[in-house]
Amino acid sequence: MDLVTLLEKTVSSDNNELETAQKFLEQASLQDLPELMKQLSDVLKHPGHSTVARMQAGLQLKNFLYSKDNAIKLQHQQRWLSYPEDVRMYIKKNIFETLGTEQTRPGSAAQCVAYVACTELPQGQWLDLIAKLTENVTKADSTEMMKESTLETIGYICQDIEPEILQTQSNEILTAIVHGMKKDEPSNHVRLAATNALLNSLEFTKANFEKETERHFIMQVVCEATQSTDVQVKVSALQCLVKIMSLYYQYMEHYMGPALFAITMESMKSPVEEVALQGIEFWSNVCDEEVDLAIEASEAAEQGRPPERTSRFYAKGALQYLIPILTQTLTRQEDFDDDDDWNPCKAAGVCLMLMATCCEDDMVPFVLPFVKDNIKGSDWKYRDAAVMAFGSILEGPDPTNMKTIVEQAMPMLIELLKDPSVVVRDTTAWTIGRVCELLPEAAVNENFLSPLLQALIEGLKSEPRVAANVCWAFSSLAEAAYESIELQEDQTEPDSYCLSSAFELIVTKLLETTDRPDGSQHNLRSAAYEALMEMVKNSPKDCYVTVQKTTMVILQRLEGVLRMEGHIQSNVDRVQYNDLQSLLCATLQSVLRKVTPEDAPQISDPIMTALLQMFSTSSGKSGGVQEDALLAVSTLVEVLGENFKKYMEAFKPFLSIALKNVAEYQVCLAAVGLTGDICRALGKDVLLYCDELMTMLLENLGNDGVHRSVKPQILFVFGDVALAIGPEFKKYLDVVLGTLQQASQAQVEKSDYDMIDYLNDLREGCLEAYTGIVQGLKGDGEHPNADVSLVQPHINHMLSFVEHVFLDEDHTDSNIAASCGLIGDLVTCFGASMLPFVEKETITNLLTEGRRSKIGKTKTLSTWTTKEIRKLKNVS
C-alpha cells in the first residue's frame, strides 16, 4: 500500500483501516524518520494528490516538527537540526513550494515552513527565507492563495520566534505585510492574513516606529484596515491599534485627534460584539499606560529627576465622550449571562474601573448622574448598570469624598439586595463587597450596620452567584470591623468589636452555606469557607467560644469526609472530595491560629489523627490535598511548639514522601517550609531526625529536576537546623558551606525579571543560612562557643559575597536586611578581628542604605550592626 493511500485511510471511518494506517506511520517513523518526512513533503507538495492525502501529510509533518509541550518541542528542534543538510534542504524546498497550492484554509505548509524557520533562524540558517517570503507577496503574478499562505507563514514565525532574531529583517517583513494590508487589495483573505501577521510582528518593529515616515505609513494602513467591511479584518486591525497603544504610546499624539479617537469611539458603539470589545480594550489599555506613567512621574519626582516618558492624559480628555458610551454598554446584559463569556458589558465595567484608577476625582461627576437617573429605574438592566457603574468608581477617587457619597448610597444598596432581579442582587452584593474592602468606614457605620448585616445574612440564602458575592462582602466586612478597633499598647487583639453581637449567627449561617447542595456553583462553597476563615481570623476575645465550637465543627467535618473515602465512584466526585478536604484544611489552619496555647494540646490529638489519615489515603497523595494538609500540620506545629515532638515518629514517613515529591513542587516547597517550622519548634529535640532530613534537603539541592522556587527555601532551612541543634551542626558544616559557596556564585540572565527575583531569593537564602550557622555554633551563652571558630576560614568569602550582593543594582531590601544581620553576628562573634573586613567603603555604604530603609526590620538590623561596629572601634 503506497503512502498516499495510507494517508487517506488515517481519516477512515473503518477502525481496522485506521489502525493499520496509524501503525504503518508509527513503524515508518521509528525505522527512518528523515526518509518518512521527505516522502510526506512530496505528498504535501504534489497538487495531483487528493486534498485529504495532502492535508494528512501536512498534519503528520507538523507533528514531527512541533509540539505545544516546550520540552518536546525542544527535542523536535534538536532532532531536526541533527538531520543531514541535504535532507533538510529537500524537505524545506518542498514545503516552501507548497505555499499557495493548497485548496484548504488554513493550509498546512504555512505552519510547516514557520516551524522549520523558528528552529533554523535562531541558528543563523535559512537566512534567505524572509526575502523569499516577501517576494511571494509582492511579485505581480502572485495568486490570492500564494499571498495568503505566505502572509500566514510570516504571522506564525512572528508569533513563535524571539523578537530580536528578526529585528534586522523588520523592513522586509513590513514590506510584505503592508503590501497585503493595502485597501486596494481585492481579497479579504489576504488582508486578514496580513493584518494578523502585523499583530504578531509589532514587538520587533520598534526601529520602524521610531522613524516618522515609516510610522505614518504603518498607522495609515492600520487605520484604513479598521474601516474594512469584513468583520474579521476590522477586528484584527483594531487589535493592532490596542497593541500599538501599549507598545508605542509615546508616538500616538499625532494620530489620536485625527484618527484613533474617532475610530475607537465608533467601534465601542458597534452592535458587533467583537468590534465593540476592541474599542473598549483600546481605552482600557490607554488607562493602564497612563496609570503606569503616573507612577513613573511620582517616582521621578521623589528622586528629583524628570520622568523618561510623560502622560498625554488622553483618558481624562476623553471622559465626557467615553463615559456615556461605557455606561450605555453596561445595559447590554443578557438575561442568562455565562460567567465565562467575555462580552462588551463586562469589558465596559472593567474599563470604568481602570478609568477611575487613572482619572480619579475627575471621573465622579460624569458617572454619578447616570447612577442617580437609573438606580430606581423600572428596567432591571438599567438598575444593574447603575449599580455596576457605582461599584466601578469606588477605587481611584479621593476616599474622603467617596465616603460621603457611599454613606448616602448605603440605604439604597441595602434595599437593592432584595431586588426582584437576580442580576441586580448579584451586582449589588459585589458592590457592597467593594465598599467593605475599599471604604470600610462607610460599611461599619453604626447607622447602617444592623440593616446591612440582616440583608447580607438573608443574601446567603440567594442564588449561588449572589450568595458567593455576599460571602466576599462578609470577608471584607470582618477585616474592616477588626481593623477599625484601636488597640491599647498592651493589647494584641481587641476585647470586642461591632460584629460581636452577630458573630455567632454569621458563622452559623456561613457553615450552613458551605453545606448547600448547590455549593459547587459559582465557587460558593469555597467563598463561604473563605468568609468563615476571615471571620475567625478577625475575631476579638469575646467571640472565642464561637471559635472553639467552630474548630470542633471543622474537625468533625474533616473526620466525616475521610470516612467517605471508600464510597467515591467518579472522577467528578473525586475532584469535589479533594477540594472539600483542601478547604477544610485551610479552615482548620485559620481556627487553630486563634486557639489559645492552653487549649491547643487538648484538641491536637484528634486533629493530628485526621491529618495523618489524610496523608495515608489515596486522595492525600494528590498534590493539592497533600500541600494543604502539610500547611495544616505547619500551623499545628506553630501552636503546639515543642509539644509537637510526640507526633514526629508517626509523621516523619509522610514528611519524607513530601520532601521527595519533586514532581509536584508546591508539595515539596510546603514540606521544606514545614521542616524549618519543626526545627524552630523542637529545638535540640529535632537532632534525632536531622541526618535523614539533611540528606534529603541536600539531595534536592543537587537535583536539576527540583523546581527552582524550592532551592532558596532549602537554604533558609539550613539556617533553621543550625539554630535548632547549635554546635551539633558541625558535622554538616563542610558540606553545607561548600553548597552555600556554590549557590552564592549563581548568575542569571538579567533581562528575565523572574530569574532576577529567583537570584535575590537564592542570595537571601545563603545569607540567612550563614546567619543561622554563625548563631547556632556560637550558642546562647554569654561567651561564644569554641565551635564557632570553624566558621572563621570562611569569613572572607561571606563578606565578599555580601559586597557582591550590595553592588548588584537589582538587590532587594530583604538582601540588605539579611546582609546587615550577618555582619552584626560576625562582629559580635569575632570582635576586633572583624574590623579590617567591615571598615571597607562598600560595607559602610550598605549599612547606610539599610539605616535609610523604609522597612522596619532592615532599619533595625542595620542600626544594631552599626552600633556593634562602633563599640568595637571605641574599645580598640
PDB file of C-alpha atoms in Angstrom, residues 296-386:
ATOM      1  CA  GLU A 296       6.790  56.760  36.892  1.00  0.00           C
ATOM      2  CA  ALA A 297       6.239  60.523  37.255  1.00  0.00           C
ATOM      3  CA  SER A 298       5.800  60.225  41.018  1.00  0.00           C
ATOM      4  CA  GLU A 299       8.968  58.084  41.369  1.00  0.00           C
ATOM      5  CA  ALA A 300      10.924  60.560  39.221  1.00  0.00           C
ATOM      6  CA  ALA A 301       9.696  63.486  41.355  1.00  0.00           C
ATOM      7  CA  GLU A 302      10.821  61.651  44.519  1.00  0.00           C
ATOM      8  CA  GLN A 303      14.279  61.194  43.004  1.00  0.00           C
ATOM      9  CA  GLY A 304      14.438  64.792  41.745  1.00  0.00           C
ATOM     10  CA  ARG A 305      14.678  63.907  38.036  1.00  0.00           C
ATOM     11  CA  PRO A 306      12.394  64.324  35.010  1.00  0.00           C
ATOM     12  CA  PRO A 307      10.441  61.166  34.034  1.00  0.00           C
ATOM     13  CA  GLU A 308      11.618  59.237  30.960  1.00  0.00           C
ATOM     14  CA  ARG A 309       8.118  59.309  29.421  1.00  0.00           C
ATOM     15  CA  THR A 310       5.216  61.620  30.178  1.00  0.00           C
ATOM     16  CA  SER A 311       1.465  61.097  30.084  1.00  0.00           C
ATOM     17  CA  ARG A 312      -0.646  62.864  27.460  1.00  0.00           C
ATOM     18  CA  PHE A 313      -3.774  62.391  29.663  1.00  0.00           C
ATOM     19  CA  TYR A 314      -5.836  61.011  26.774  1.00  0.00           C
ATOM     20  CA  ALA A 315      -8.263  59.262  29.153  1.00  0.00           C
ATOM     21  CA  LYS A 316      -9.009  62.433  31.142  1.00  0.00           C
ATOM     22  CA  GLY A 317      -9.530  64.382  27.943  1.00  0.00           C
ATOM     23  CA  ALA A 318     -11.947  61.794  26.573  1.00  0.00           C
ATOM     24  CA  LEU A 319     -14.024  61.219  29.756  1.00  0.00           C
ATOM     25  CA  GLN A 320     -17.043  63.258  28.659  1.00  0.00           C
ATOM     26  CA  TYR A 321     -17.294  61.208  25.442  1.00  0.00           C
ATOM     27  CA  LEU A 322     -16.321  57.788  26.805  1.00  0.00           C
ATOM     28  CA  ILE A 323     -18.493  57.579  29.938  1.00  0.00           C
ATOM     29  CA  PRO A 324     -21.876  57.823  28.157  1.00  0.00           C
ATOM     30  CA  ILE A 325     -20.851  55.027  25.758  1.00  0.00           C
ATOM     31  CA  LEU A 326     -19.479  52.816  28.548  1.00  0.00           C
ATOM     32  CA  THR A 327     -22.489  53.274  30.847  1.00  0.00           C
ATOM     33  CA  GLN A 328     -24.826  52.591  27.934  1.00  0.00           C
ATOM     34  CA  THR A 329     -22.817  49.433  27.139  1.00  0.00           C
ATOM     35  CA  LEU A 330     -23.343  48.297  30.761  1.00  0.00           C
ATOM     36  CA  THR A 331     -27.061  47.993  29.949  1.00  0.00           C
ATOM     37  CA  ARG A 332     -26.364  45.360  27.263  1.00  0.00           C
ATOM     38  CA  GLN A 333     -26.557  42.376  29.657  1.00  0.00           C
ATOM     39  CA  GLU A 334     -28.071  39.055  28.745  1.00  0.00           C
ATOM     40  CA  ASP A 335     -30.822  37.552  30.937  1.00  0.00           C
ATOM     41  CA  PHE A 336     -28.758  34.381  31.347  1.00  0.00           C
ATOM     42  CA  ASP A 337     -25.183  35.535  31.221  1.00  0.00           C
ATOM     43  CA  ASP A 338     -22.431  32.916  31.315  1.00  0.00           C
ATOM     44  CA  ASP A 339     -19.646  33.815  33.730  1.00  0.00           C
ATOM     45  CA  ASP A 340     -17.015  32.641  31.258  1.00  0.00           C
ATOM     46  CA  ASP A 341     -18.268  34.673  28.290  1.00  0.00           C
ATOM     47  CA  TRP A 342     -16.317  37.896  27.839  1.00  0.00           C
ATOM     48  CA  ASN A 343     -18.653  40.473  26.331  1.00  0.00           C
ATOM     49  CA  PRO A 344     -18.822  44.285  25.868  1.00  0.00           C
ATOM     50  CA  CYS A 345     -20.906  44.690  29.043  1.00  0.00           C
ATOM     51  CA  LYS A 346     -18.195  43.075  31.230  1.00  0.00           C
ATOM     52  CA  ALA A 347     -15.416  44.855  29.328  1.00  0.00           C
ATOM     53  CA  ALA A 348     -17.152  48.203  29.932  1.00  0.00           C
ATOM     54  CA  GLY A 349     -17.233  47.518  33.697  1.00  0.00           C
ATOM     55  CA  VAL A 350     -13.503  46.766  33.728  1.00  0.00           C
ATOM     56  CA  CYS A 351     -12.782  49.847  31.590  1.00  0.00           C
ATOM     57  CA  LEU A 352     -14.734  52.057  34.039  1.00  0.00           C
ATOM     58  CA  MET A 353     -12.686  50.649  36.956  1.00  0.00           C
ATOM     59  CA  LEU A 354      -9.438  51.373  35.111  1.00  0.00           C
ATOM     60  CA  MET A 355     -10.654  54.863  34.251  1.00  0.00           C
ATOM     61  CA  ALA A 356     -11.485  55.533  37.901  1.00  0.00           C
ATOM     62  CA  THR A 357      -7.942  54.488  38.882  1.00  0.00           C
ATOM     63  CA  CYS A 358      -6.493  56.621  36.091  1.00  0.00           C
ATOM     64  CA  CYS A 359      -8.689  59.757  36.206  1.00  0.00           C
ATOM     65  CA  GLU A 360      -9.560  59.681  39.943  1.00  0.00           C
ATOM     66  CA  ASP A 361     -11.883  62.522  41.080  1.00  0.00           C
ATOM     67  CA  ASP A 362     -12.462  63.768  37.505  1.00  0.00           C
ATOM     68  CA  MET A 363     -14.434  60.587  36.870  1.00  0.00           C
ATOM     69  CA  VAL A 364     -17.136  61.017  39.534  1.00  0.00           C
ATOM     70  CA  PRO A 365     -19.228  63.924  38.059  1.00  0.00           C
ATOM     71  CA  PHE A 366     -19.590  62.036  34.759  1.00  0.00           C
ATOM     72  CA  VAL A 367     -20.761  58.758  36.348  1.00  0.00           C
ATOM     73  CA  LEU A 368     -22.965  59.847  39.272  1.00  0.00           C
ATOM     74  CA  PRO A 369     -25.754  61.415  37.130  1.00  0.00           C
ATOM     75  CA  PHE A 370     -26.159  58.075  35.292  1.00  0.00           C
ATOM     76  CA  VAL A 371     -26.321  56.248  38.656  1.00  0.00           C
ATOM     77  CA  LYS A 372     -28.928  58.648  40.102  1.00  0.00           C
ATOM     78  CA  ASP A 373     -31.073  58.566  36.952  1.00  0.00           C
ATOM     79  CA  ASN A 374     -31.207  54.776  36.668  1.00  0.00           C
ATOM     80  CA  ILE A 375     -30.759  53.155  40.095  1.00  0.00           C
ATOM     81  CA  LYS A 376     -34.517  53.208  40.711  1.00  0.00           C
ATOM     82  CA  GLY A 377     -35.479  52.587  37.055  1.00  0.00           C
ATOM     83  CA  SER A 378     -38.218  50.164  36.045  1.00  0.00           C
ATOM     84  CA  ASP A 379     -35.918  48.218  33.676  1.00  0.00           C
ATOM     85  CA  TRP A 380     -33.636  45.833  35.635  1.00  0.00           C
ATOM     86  CA  LYS A 381     -30.871  46.248  33.036  1.00  0.00           C
ATOM     87  CA  TYR A 382     -30.612  49.955  33.807  1.00  0.00           C
ATOM     88  CA  ARG A 383     -30.765  49.378  37.588  1.00  0.00           C
ATOM     89  CA  ASP A 384     -27.962  46.834  37.248  1.00  0.00           C
ATOM     90  CA  ALA A 385     -25.885  49.138  35.030  1.00  0.00           C
ATOM     91  CA  ALA A 386     -26.279  51.940  37.610  1.00  0.00           C
TER      92      ALA A 386
END
